[in-house]
Amino acid sequence: MGTANNRKSIFITGAASGMGRESARLFRQKGWFVGAYDVNAEGLRALEAELGADNCVVRRLDVTDKADYERAIAEFGACTGGKMDILYNNAGIGVGGYFDELPFEDILRVVGVNFIGVLNGIHSAIGLLKATPGSLCFTTSSSSATYGMPGIAVYSATKHAVKGLTEALSIEFRRYGVRAADVLPGLIDTAILPPGTAERAPKEGMFRLIPPIEVAKVVWEAYHSDKLHWYVPSEIAELDKAAGNTPELVREQISSTMTFADEVASEKK
């Protein structure tokens, strides 16, 4: 376990793979001290070896366990002198299928990781963020937070909740000098995608396949900006605008693509 030694620091959940792992790599390259957390202990060990033990602290963490989250935050603070420049709430899971056909325990599991886990993280870390000038509370939302998506309704609902929470906290936390922002990624090439999705993804347009490093770059940019919502790719912003202005039209457009949604739902069962 390393110590920050006056370096800036970032606390990343879901760090063992995908967007979290790429963010850990990027911030290490930028000279930051990295806290990497995930339920995937093997992935964390590999990441620690890559980053160097003096440059990071890695720890298994189930974000739904508030008490353990608080312990992880305390341990991180002990390594950073009680500071945290970025809290990156990135951990998330997806369970596809039609809402009425899903086991209710699967629904609650998605809510637990994707939203309760974010609440646990922010509530546990706010003390360190308040103690750090210019700090940022950053969270992974989703393009599915622009309009409720069939086949992943609960996932989509949790990401809407994350987006709304971010907007509210971006105002509330101003009294501490803490910023809040989120990223709304489209189709990112990570393990959360069901088998075959990458091969069927369009080659262009807002739902083309995007490498996870592009999200990591956005986390870096967000730290140096006061922008609230970040879209990857940027065209997702147009869907967000359309969903707000003409939700009925977007509903019909999405309904016309239900064949793809049916395929995703059946593969995720």
PDB file of C-alpha atoms in Angstrom:
ATOM      1  CA  MET A   1       0.000   0.000   0.000  1.00  0.00           C
ATOM      2  CA  GLY A   2       1.464   3.312  -1.073  1.00  0.00           C
ATOM      3  CA  THR A   3       0.918   6.839   0.159  1.00  0.00           C
ATOM      4  CA  ALA A   4       0.083   9.915  -1.862  1.00  0.00           C
ATOM      5  CA  ASN A   5       3.069  11.983  -0.695  1.00  0.00           C
ATOM      6  CA  ASN A   6       1.319  15.236  -1.638  1.00  0.00           C
ATOM      7  CA  ARG A   7       0.159  13.915  -5.009  1.00  0.00           C
ATOM      8  CA  LYS A   8      -3.426  14.455  -6.093  1.00  0.00           C
ATOM      9  CA  SER A   9      -5.604  11.404  -5.531  1.00  0.00           C
ATOM     10  CA  ILE A  10      -8.544   9.629  -7.117  1.00  0.00           C
ATOM     11  CA  PHE A  11     -10.793   6.946  -5.600  1.00  0.00           C
ATOM     12  CA  ILE A  12     -12.240   4.674  -8.321  1.00  0.00           C
ATOM     13  CA  THR A  13     -14.885   1.978  -7.943  1.00  0.00           C
ATOM     14  CA  GLY A  14     -15.251  -0.697 -10.595  1.00  0.00           C
ATOM     15  CA  ALA A  15     -11.525  -0.259 -11.171  1.00  0.00           C
ATOM     16  CA  ALA A  16     -10.575  -3.825 -12.077  1.00  0.00           C
ATOM     17  CA  SER A  17     -11.722  -3.563 -15.691  1.00  0.00           C
ATOM     18  CA  GLY A  18     -13.180  -1.356 -18.383  1.00  0.00           C
ATOM     19  CA  MET A  19     -13.633   2.363 -17.800  1.00  0.00           C
ATOM     20  CA  GLY A  20     -12.438   2.187 -14.204  1.00  0.00           C
ATOM     21  CA  ARG A  21      -9.224   0.404 -15.124  1.00  0.00           C
ATOM     22  CA  GLU A  22      -8.475   2.797 -17.969  1.00  0.00           C
ATOM     23  CA  SER A  23      -9.078   5.723 -15.619  1.00  0.00           C
ATOM     24  CA  ALA A  24      -6.668   4.257 -13.074  1.00  0.00           C
ATOM     25  CA  ARG A  25      -4.016   3.877 -15.757  1.00  0.00           C
ATOM     26  CA  LEU A  26      -4.517   7.387 -17.114  1.00  0.00           C
ATOM     27  CA  PHE A  27      -4.407   9.118 -13.746  1.00  0.00           C
ATOM     28  CA  ARG A  28      -1.319   7.147 -12.753  1.00  0.00           C
ATOM     29  CA  GLN A  29       0.323   8.369 -15.979  1.00  0.00           C
ATOM     30  CA  LYS A  30      -0.611  11.896 -14.945  1.00  0.00           C
ATOM     31  CA  GLY A  31       1.231  11.436 -11.649  1.00  0.00           C
ATOM     32  CA  TRP A  32      -1.779  10.922  -9.400  1.00  0.00           C
ATOM     33  CA  PHE A  33      -2.153   8.517  -6.495  1.00  0.00           C
ATOM     34  CA  VAL A  34      -4.870   5.961  -7.284  1.00  0.00           C
ATOM     35  CA  GLY A  35      -7.301   4.151  -5.015  1.00  0.00           C
ATOM     36  CA  ALA A  36      -8.734   1.187  -6.950  1.00  0.00           C
ATOM     37  CA  TYR A  37     -11.756  -0.737  -5.665  1.00  0.00           C
ATOM     38  CA  ASP A  38     -13.784  -3.609  -7.068  1.00  0.00           C
ATOM     39  CA  VAL A  39     -15.263  -7.001  -6.192  1.00  0.00           C
ATOM     40  CA  ASN A  40     -12.803  -8.542  -8.667  1.00  0.00           C
ATOM     41  CA  ALA A  41      -9.786  -9.159  -6.425  1.00  0.00           C
ATOM     42  CA  GLU A  42      -7.760 -10.866  -9.159  1.00  0.00           C
ATOM     43  CA  GLY A  43      -8.239  -7.925 -11.500  1.00  0.00           C
ATOM     44  CA  LEU A  44      -7.160  -5.543  -8.744  1.00  0.00           C
ATOM     45  CA  ARG A  45      -3.965  -7.509  -8.113  1.00  0.00           C
ATOM     46  CA  ALA A  46      -3.067  -7.281 -11.793  1.00  0.00           C
ATOM     47  CA  LEU A  47      -3.802  -3.552 -11.766  1.00  0.00           C
ATOM     48  CA  GLU A  48      -1.647  -3.023  -8.676  1.00  0.00           C
ATOM     49  CA  ALA A  49       1.256  -4.762 -10.389  1.00  0.00           C
ATOM     50  CA  GLU A  50       0.836  -2.496 -13.401  1.00  0.00           C
ATOM     51  CA  LEU A  51       0.512   0.759 -11.472  1.00  0.00           C
ATOM     52  CA  GLY A  52       3.174  -0.022  -8.881  1.00  0.00           C
ATOM     53  CA  ALA A  53       2.407  -0.592  -5.217  1.00  0.00           C
ATOM     54  CA  ASP A  54       3.843   2.797  -4.231  1.00  0.00           C
ATOM     55  CA  ASN A  55       1.415   4.586  -6.520  1.00  0.00           C
ATOM     56  CA  CYS A  56      -1.862   3.077  -5.429  1.00  0.00           C
ATOM     57  CA  VAL A  57      -3.970   1.371  -2.822  1.00  0.00           C
ATOM     58  CA  VAL A  58      -6.160  -1.499  -4.032  1.00  0.00           C
ATOM     59  CA  ARG A  59      -8.878  -3.193  -2.046  1.00  0.00           C
ATOM     60  CA  ARG A  60     -11.836  -5.481  -2.599  1.00  0.00           C
ATOM     61  CA  LEU A  61     -15.019  -3.487  -2.023  1.00  0.00           C
ATOM     62  CA  ASP A  62     -18.685  -4.304  -2.493  1.00  0.00           C
ATOM     63  CA  VAL A  63     -20.174  -0.842  -2.951  1.00  0.00           C
ATOM     64  CA  THR A  64     -23.498  -1.997  -1.492  1.00  0.00           C
ATOM     65  CA  ASP A  65     -21.874  -2.523   1.933  1.00  0.00           C
ATOM     66  CA  LYS A  66     -21.967   0.932   3.563  1.00  0.00           C
ATOM     67  CA  ALA A  67     -19.918  -0.040   6.621  1.00  0.00           C
ATOM     68  CA  ASP A  68     -17.139  -1.543   4.509  1.00  0.00           C
ATOM     69  CA  TYR A  69     -17.271   1.457   2.201  1.00  0.00           C
ATOM     70  CA  GLU A  70     -16.654   3.740   5.167  1.00  0.00           C
ATOM     71  CA  ARG A  71     -13.667   1.624   6.186  1.00  0.00           C
ATOM     72  CA  ALA A  72     -12.268   1.807   2.640  1.00  0.00           C
ATOM     73  CA  ILE A  73     -12.651   5.586   2.645  1.00  0.00           C
ATOM     74  CA  ALA A  74     -10.900   5.852   6.016  1.00  0.00           C
ATOM     75  CA  GLU A  75      -8.015   3.689   4.772  1.00  0.00           C
ATOM     76  CA  PHE A  76      -7.735   5.790   1.617  1.00  0.00           C
ATOM     77  CA  GLY A  77      -7.713   8.983   3.679  1.00  0.00           C
ATOM     78  CA  ALA A  78      -4.900   7.584   5.801  1.00  0.00           C
ATOM     79  CA  CYS A  79      -2.843   7.233   2.602  1.00  0.00           C
ATOM     80  CA  THR A  80      -3.641  10.722   1.311  1.00  0.00           C
ATOM     81  CA  GLY A  81      -3.450  12.897   4.409  1.00  0.00           C
ATOM     82  CA  GLY A  82      -7.239  13.135   4.598  1.00  0.00           C
ATOM     83  CA  LYS A  83      -7.687  14.371   1.021  1.00  0.00           C
ATOM     84  CA  MET A  84      -9.536  13.135  -2.072  1.00  0.00           C
ATOM     85  CA  ASP A  85      -9.383  15.140  -5.283  1.00  0.00           C
ATOM     86  CA  ILE A  86     -11.810  12.921  -7.208  1.00  0.00           C
ATOM     87  CA  LEU A  87     -14.371  10.369  -6.118  1.00  0.00           C
ATOM     88  CA  TYR A  88     -15.177   8.365  -9.249  1.00  0.00           C
ATOM     89  CA  ASN A  89     -18.339   6.316  -8.698  1.00  0.00           C
ATOM     90  CA  ASN A  90     -17.978   3.937 -11.611  1.00  0.00           C
ATOM     91  CA  ALA A  91     -19.030   0.482 -10.363  1.00  0.00           C
ATOM     92  CA  GLY A  92     -22.123  -0.809 -12.136  1.00  0.00           C
ATOM     93  CA  ILE A  93     -23.855  -3.950 -13.326  1.00  0.00           C
ATOM     94  CA  GLY A  94     -26.447  -4.679 -15.973  1.00  0.00           C
ATOM     95  CA  VAL A  95     -29.194  -7.283 -16.059  1.00  0.00           C
ATOM     96  CA  GLY A  96     -31.233  -7.345 -19.244  1.00  0.00           C
ATOM     97  CA  GLY A  97     -34.712  -8.605 -19.975  1.00  0.00           C
ATOM     98  CA  TYR A  98     -38.261  -7.390 -19.824  1.00  0.00           C
ATOM     99  CA  PHE A  99     -39.113  -5.945 -16.425  1.00  0.00           C
ATOM    100  CA  ASP A 100     -42.025  -8.272 -15.729  1.00  0.00           C
ATOM    101  CA  GLU A 101     -39.956 -11.344 -16.609  1.00  0.00           C
ATOM    102  CA  LEU A 102     -36.971 -10.599 -14.364  1.00  0.00           C
ATOM    103  CA  PRO A 103     -36.561 -12.183 -10.911  1.00  0.00           C
ATOM    104  CA  PHE A 104     -37.136  -9.410  -8.410  1.00  0.00           C
ATOM    105  CA  GLU A 105     -33.841 -10.173  -6.662  1.00  0.00           C
ATOM    106  CA  ASP A 106     -32.042  -9.342  -9.938  1.00  0.00           C
ATOM    107  CA  ILE A 107     -33.862  -6.016 -10.067  1.00  0.00           C
ATOM    108  CA  LEU A 108     -32.815  -5.179  -6.525  1.00  0.00           C
ATOM    109  CA  ARG A 109     -29.230  -6.208  -7.249  1.00  0.00           C
ATOM    110  CA  VAL A 110     -29.014  -3.673 -10.097  1.00  0.00           C
ATOM    111  CA  VAL A 111     -30.515  -0.949  -7.907  1.00  0.00           C
ATOM    112  CA  GLY A 112     -28.151  -1.895  -5.085  1.00  0.00           C
ATOM    113  CA  VAL A 113     -24.945  -1.579  -7.099  1.00  0.00           C
ATOM    114  CA  ASN A 114     -25.867   1.166  -9.558  1.00  0.00           C
ATOM    115  CA  PHE A 115     -27.650   3.572  -7.243  1.00  0.00           C
ATOM    116  CA  ILE A 116     -27.346   2.566  -3.585  1.00  0.00           C
ATOM    117  CA  GLY A 117     -23.640   2.008  -4.199  1.00  0.00           C
ATOM    118  CA  VAL A 118     -23.325   5.571  -5.502  1.00  0.00           C
ATOM    119  CA  LEU A 119     -25.192   6.933  -2.485  1.00  0.00           C
ATOM    120  CA  ASN A 120     -22.916   4.928  -0.177  1.00  0.00           C
ATOM    121  CA  GLY A 121     -19.833   6.281  -1.888  1.00  0.00           C
ATOM    122  CA  ILE A 122     -20.779   9.930  -1.878  1.00  0.00           C
ATOM    123  CA  HIS A 123     -22.121   9.870   1.674  1.00  0.00           C
ATOM    124  CA  SER A 124     -18.958   8.139   2.915  1.00  0.00           C
ATOM    125  CA  ALA A 125     -16.490  10.296   0.977  1.00  0.00           C
ATOM    126  CA  ILE A 126     -17.957  13.764   1.346  1.00  0.00           C
ATOM    127  CA  GLY A 127     -15.744  14.514   4.344  1.00  0.00           C
ATOM    128  CA  LEU A 128     -12.569  13.949   2.316  1.00  0.00           C
ATOM    129  CA  LEU A 129     -13.973  15.862  -0.653  1.00  0.00           C
ATOM    130  CA  LYS A 130     -14.860  18.836   1.577  1.00  0.00           C
ATOM    131  CA  ALA A 131     -11.309  18.826   2.944  1.00  0.00           C
ATOM    132  CA  THR A 132      -9.807  19.033  -0.562  1.00  0.00           C
ATOM    133  CA  PRO A 133      -9.881  22.319  -2.506  1.00  0.00           C
ATOM    134  CA  GLY A 134     -11.248  21.924  -6.040  1.00  0.00           C
ATOM    135  CA  SER A 135     -12.439  18.357  -5.488  1.00  0.00           C
ATOM    136  CA  LEU A 136     -14.847  16.576  -7.830  1.00  0.00           C
ATOM    137  CA  CYS A 137     -17.596  14.039  -7.189  1.00  0.00           C
ATOM    138  CA  PHE A 138     -17.850  12.219 -10.535  1.00  0.00           C
ATOM    139  CA  THR A 139     -20.211   9.387 -11.442  1.00  0.00           C
ATOM    140  CA  THR A 140     -20.818   7.109 -14.405  1.00  0.00           C
ATOM    141  CA  SER A 141     -24.367   7.546 -15.622  1.00  0.00           C
ATOM    142  CA  SER A 142     -25.349   6.259 -19.074  1.00  0.00           C
ATOM    143  CA  SER A 143     -26.850   7.153 -22.426  1.00  0.00           C
ATOM    144  CA  SER A 144     -29.832   5.199 -21.082  1.00  0.00           C
ATOM    145  CA  ALA A 145     -30.345   8.134 -18.695  1.00  0.00           C
ATOM    146  CA  THR A 146     -31.508  10.218 -21.659  1.00  0.00           C
ATOM    147  CA  TYR A 147     -34.655   8.136 -22.210  1.00  0.00           C
ATOM    148  CA  GLY A 148     -35.830   4.944 -20.510  1.00  0.00           C
ATOM    149  CA  MET A 149     -34.550   2.031 -22.580  1.00  0.00           C
ATOM    150  CA  PRO A 150     -36.560  -1.175 -23.121  1.00  0.00           C
ATOM    151  CA  GLY A 151     -34.804  -4.399 -22.223  1.00  0.00           C
ATOM    152  CA  ILE A 152     -32.743  -2.634 -19.556  1.00  0.00           C
ATOM    153  CA  ALA A 153     -35.500  -0.675 -17.821  1.00  0.00           C
ATOM    154  CA  VAL A 154     -34.147  -0.959 -14.269  1.00  0.00           C
ATOM    155  CA  TYR A 155     -30.567  -0.259 -15.345  1.00  0.00           C
ATOM    156  CA  SER A 156     -31.873   2.775 -17.213  1.00  0.00           C
ATOM    157  CA  ALA A 157     -33.861   3.907 -14.167  1.00  0.00           C
ATOM    158  CA  THR A 158     -30.791   3.743 -11.921  1.00  0.00           C
ATOM    159  CA  LYS A 159     -28.836   5.841 -14.382  1.00  0.00           C
ATOM    160  CA  HIS A 160     -31.629   8.421 -14.514  1.00  0.00           C
ATOM    161  CA  ALA A 161     -31.403   8.512 -10.717  1.00  0.00           C
ATOM    162  CA  VAL A 162     -27.635   9.032 -10.859  1.00  0.00           C
ATOM    163  CA  LYS A 163     -28.077  11.889 -13.336  1.00  0.00           C
ATOM    164  CA  GLY A 164     -30.682  13.600 -11.173  1.00  0.00           C
ATOM    165  CA  LEU A 165     -28.625  13.133  -8.037  1.00  0.00           C
ATOM    166  CA  THR A 166     -25.601  14.645  -9.762  1.00  0.00           C
ATOM    167  CA  GLU A 167     -27.570  17.689 -10.847  1.00  0.00           C
ATOM    168  CA  ALA A 168     -28.872  18.292  -7.333  1.00  0.00           C
ATOM    169  CA  LEU A 169     -25.524  17.748  -5.634  1.00  0.00           C
ATOM    170  CA  SER A 170     -23.762  20.020  -8.113  1.00  0.00           C
ATOM    171  CA  ILE A 171     -25.759  22.790  -6.460  1.00  0.00           C
ATOM    172  CA  GLU A 172     -25.822  21.539  -2.868  1.00  0.00           C
ATOM    173  CA  PHE A 173     -22.075  20.884  -2.703  1.00  0.00           C
ATOM    174  CA  ARG A 174     -21.190  24.384  -3.879  1.00  0.00           C
ATOM    175  CA  ARG A 175     -21.371  25.473  -0.254  1.00  0.00           C
ATOM    176  CA  TYR A 176     -18.274  23.316   0.300  1.00  0.00           C
ATOM    177  CA  GLY A 177     -16.474  24.156  -2.947  1.00  0.00           C
ATOM    178  CA  VAL A 178     -17.024  20.576  -4.157  1.00  0.00           C
ATOM    179  CA  ARG A 179     -18.092  20.041  -7.763  1.00  0.00           C
ATOM    180  CA  ALA A 180     -20.328  17.243  -9.059  1.00  0.00           C
ATOM    181  CA  ALA A 181     -20.538  15.939 -12.620  1.00  0.00           C
ATOM    182  CA  ASP A 182     -21.276  12.746 -14.537  1.00  0.00           C
ATOM    183  CA  VAL A 183     -20.569  10.973 -17.791  1.00  0.00           C
ATOM    184  CA  LEU A 184     -23.261   9.489 -20.036  1.00  0.00           C
ATOM    185  CA  PRO A 185     -21.477   6.873 -22.147  1.00  0.00           C
ATOM    186  CA  GLY A 186     -23.038   5.191 -25.146  1.00  0.00           C
ATOM    187  CA  LEU A 187     -21.867   1.752 -26.274  1.00  0.00           C
ATOM    188  CA  ILE A 188     -18.522   1.234 -24.543  1.00  0.00           C
ATOM    189  CA  ASP A 189     -16.410  -1.839 -25.250  1.00  0.00           C
ATOM    190  CA  THR A 190     -16.442  -3.391 -21.759  1.00  0.00           C
ATOM    191  CA  ALA A 191     -17.372  -6.696 -20.160  1.00  0.00           C
ATOM    192  CA  ILE A 192     -20.850  -5.402 -19.251  1.00  0.00           C
ATOM    193  CA  LEU A 193     -21.943  -5.820 -22.881  1.00  0.00           C
ATOM    194  CA  PRO A 194     -23.824  -9.044 -23.677  1.00  0.00           C
ATOM    195  CA  PRO A 195     -22.060 -11.491 -26.042  1.00  0.00           C
ATOM    196  CA  GLY A 196     -22.243 -10.491 -29.678  1.00  0.00           C
ATOM    197  CA  THR A 197     -23.149  -6.839 -29.037  1.00  0.00           C
ATOM    198  CA  ALA A 198     -19.763  -5.517 -30.122  1.00  0.00           C
ATOM    199  CA  GLU A 199     -19.932  -7.423 -33.398  1.00  0.00           C
ATOM    200  CA  ARG A 200     -23.421  -6.065 -34.169  1.00  0.00           C
ATOM    201  CA  ALA A 201     -22.672  -2.481 -33.146  1.00  0.00           C
ATOM    202  CA  PRO A 202     -22.941   0.131 -35.907  1.00  0.00           C
ATOM    203  CA  LYS A 203     -19.685   1.417 -37.342  1.00  0.00           C
ATOM    204  CA  GLU A 204     -20.762   5.043 -37.055  1.00  0.00           C
ATOM    205  CA  GLY A 205     -23.322   7.166 -35.270  1.00  0.00           C
ATOM    206  CA  MET A 206     -23.922   7.779 -31.580  1.00  0.00           C
ATOM    207  CA  PHE A 207     -24.089   4.072 -30.746  1.00  0.00           C
ATOM    208  CA  ARG A 208     -20.864   3.044 -32.425  1.00  0.00           C
ATOM    209  CA  LEU A 209     -18.500   1.031 -30.228  1.00  0.00           C
ATOM    210  CA  ILE A 210     -16.222   3.295 -28.171  1.00  0.00           C
ATOM    211  CA  PRO A 211     -13.032   2.170 -26.353  1.00  0.00           C
ATOM    212  CA  PRO A 212     -13.116   2.719 -22.574  1.00  0.00           C
ATOM    213  CA  ILE A 213     -10.075   5.002 -22.638  1.00  0.00           C
ATOM    214  CA  GLU A 214     -12.346   7.694 -24.114  1.00  0.00           C
ATOM    215  CA  VAL A 215     -14.352   7.742 -20.894  1.00  0.00           C
ATOM    216  CA  ALA A 216     -11.159   7.896 -18.836  1.00  0.00           C
ATOM    217  CA  LYS A 217     -10.113  10.972 -20.820  1.00  0.00           C
ATOM    218  CA  VAL A 218     -13.428  12.591 -19.949  1.00  0.00           C
ATOM    219  CA  VAL A 219     -12.834  12.018 -16.228  1.00  0.00           C
ATOM    220  CA  TRP A 220      -9.545  13.879 -16.612  1.00  0.00           C
ATOM    221  CA  GLU A 221     -11.197  16.706 -18.546  1.00  0.00           C
ATOM    222  CA  ALA A 222     -14.019  16.952 -16.013  1.00  0.00           C
ATOM    223  CA  TYR A 223     -11.558  17.620 -13.198  1.00  0.00           C
ATOM    224  CA  HIS A 224     -10.377  20.683 -15.085  1.00  0.00           C
ATOM    225  CA  SER A 225     -13.857  21.955 -15.929  1.00  0.00           C
ATOM    226  CA  ASP A 226     -17.132  23.025 -14.377  1.00  0.00           C
ATOM    227  CA  LYS A 227     -19.187  21.184 -17.012  1.00  0.00           C
ATOM    228  CA  LEU A 228     -22.037  19.114 -15.551  1.00  0.00           C
ATOM    229  CA  HIS A 229     -22.861  16.359 -18.071  1.00  0.00           C
ATOM    230  CA  TRP A 230     -20.283  14.700 -20.305  1.00  0.00           C
ATOM    231  CA  TYR A 231     -21.369  12.611 -23.294  1.00  0.00           C
ATOM    232  CA  VAL A 232     -19.291   9.835 -24.890  1.00  0.00           C
ATOM    233  CA  PRO A 233     -19.562  10.165 -27.814  1.00  0.00           C
ATOM    234  CA  SER A 234     -20.647  13.791 -27.911  1.00  0.00           C
ATOM    235  CA  GLU A 235     -23.659  12.979 -30.134  1.00  0.00           C
ATOM    236  CA  ILE A 236     -25.420  11.470 -27.104  1.00  0.00           C
ATOM    237  CA  ALA A 237     -26.147  15.065 -26.087  1.00  0.00           C
ATOM    238  CA  GLU A 238     -28.514  15.340 -29.058  1.00  0.00           C
ATOM    239  CA  LEU A 239     -30.491  12.324 -27.844  1.00  0.00           C
ATOM    240  CA  ASP A 240     -30.713  13.917 -24.408  1.00  0.00           C
ATOM    241  CA  LYS A 241     -32.101  17.114 -25.913  1.00  0.00           C
ATOM    242  CA  ALA A 242     -34.582  15.235 -28.087  1.00  0.00           C
ATOM    243  CA  ALA A 243     -35.803  13.137 -25.175  1.00  0.00           C
ATOM    244  CA  GLY A 244     -36.491  16.285 -23.196  1.00  0.00           C
ATOM    245  CA  ASN A 245     -38.158  18.186 -26.014  1.00  0.00           C
ATOM    246  CA  THR A 246     -40.128  15.465 -27.835  1.00  0.00           C
ATOM    247  CA  PRO A 247     -40.342  12.349 -25.627  1.00  0.00           C
ATOM    248  CA  GLU A 248     -43.232  10.869 -27.612  1.00  0.00           C
ATOM    249  CA  LEU A 249     -41.223  11.024 -30.831  1.00  0.00           C
ATOM    250  CA  VAL A 250     -38.223   9.403 -29.137  1.00  0.00           C
ATOM    251  CA  ARG A 251     -40.558   6.732 -27.748  1.00  0.00           C
ATOM    252  CA  GLU A 252     -41.696   5.821 -31.247  1.00  0.00           C
ATOM    253  CA  GLN A 253     -38.169   5.867 -32.632  1.00  0.00           C
ATOM    254  CA  ILE A 254     -36.966   3.516 -29.919  1.00  0.00           C
ATOM    255  CA  SER A 255     -40.000   1.299 -30.332  1.00  0.00           C
ATOM    256  CA  SER A 256     -39.112   0.848 -33.987  1.00  0.00           C
ATOM    257  CA  THR A 257     -35.746  -0.617 -32.946  1.00  0.00           C
ATOM    258  CA  MET A 258     -37.225  -3.187 -30.559  1.00  0.00           C
ATOM    259  CA  THR A 259     -35.795  -6.057 -32.586  1.00  0.00           C
ATOM    260  CA  PHE A 260     -32.327  -5.131 -31.352  1.00  0.00           C
ATOM    261  CA  ALA A 261     -33.659  -4.698 -27.802  1.00  0.00           C
ATOM    262  CA  ASP A 262     -35.267  -8.130 -27.991  1.00  0.00           C
ATOM    263  CA  GLU A 263     -31.935  -9.659 -28.964  1.00  0.00           C
ATOM    264  CA  VAL A 264     -30.115  -7.938 -26.085  1.00  0.00           C
ATOM    265  CA  ALA A 265     -32.789  -8.954 -23.590  1.00  0.00           C
ATOM    266  CA  SER A 266     -32.751 -12.586 -24.640  1.00  0.00           C
ATOM    267  CA  GLU A 267     -28.949 -12.789 -24.482  1.00  0.00           C
ATOM    268  CA  LYS A 268     -28.745 -11.295 -20.999  1.00  0.00           C
ATOM    269  CA  LYS A 269     -31.146 -13.830 -19.440  1.00  0.00           C
TER     270      LYS A 269
END
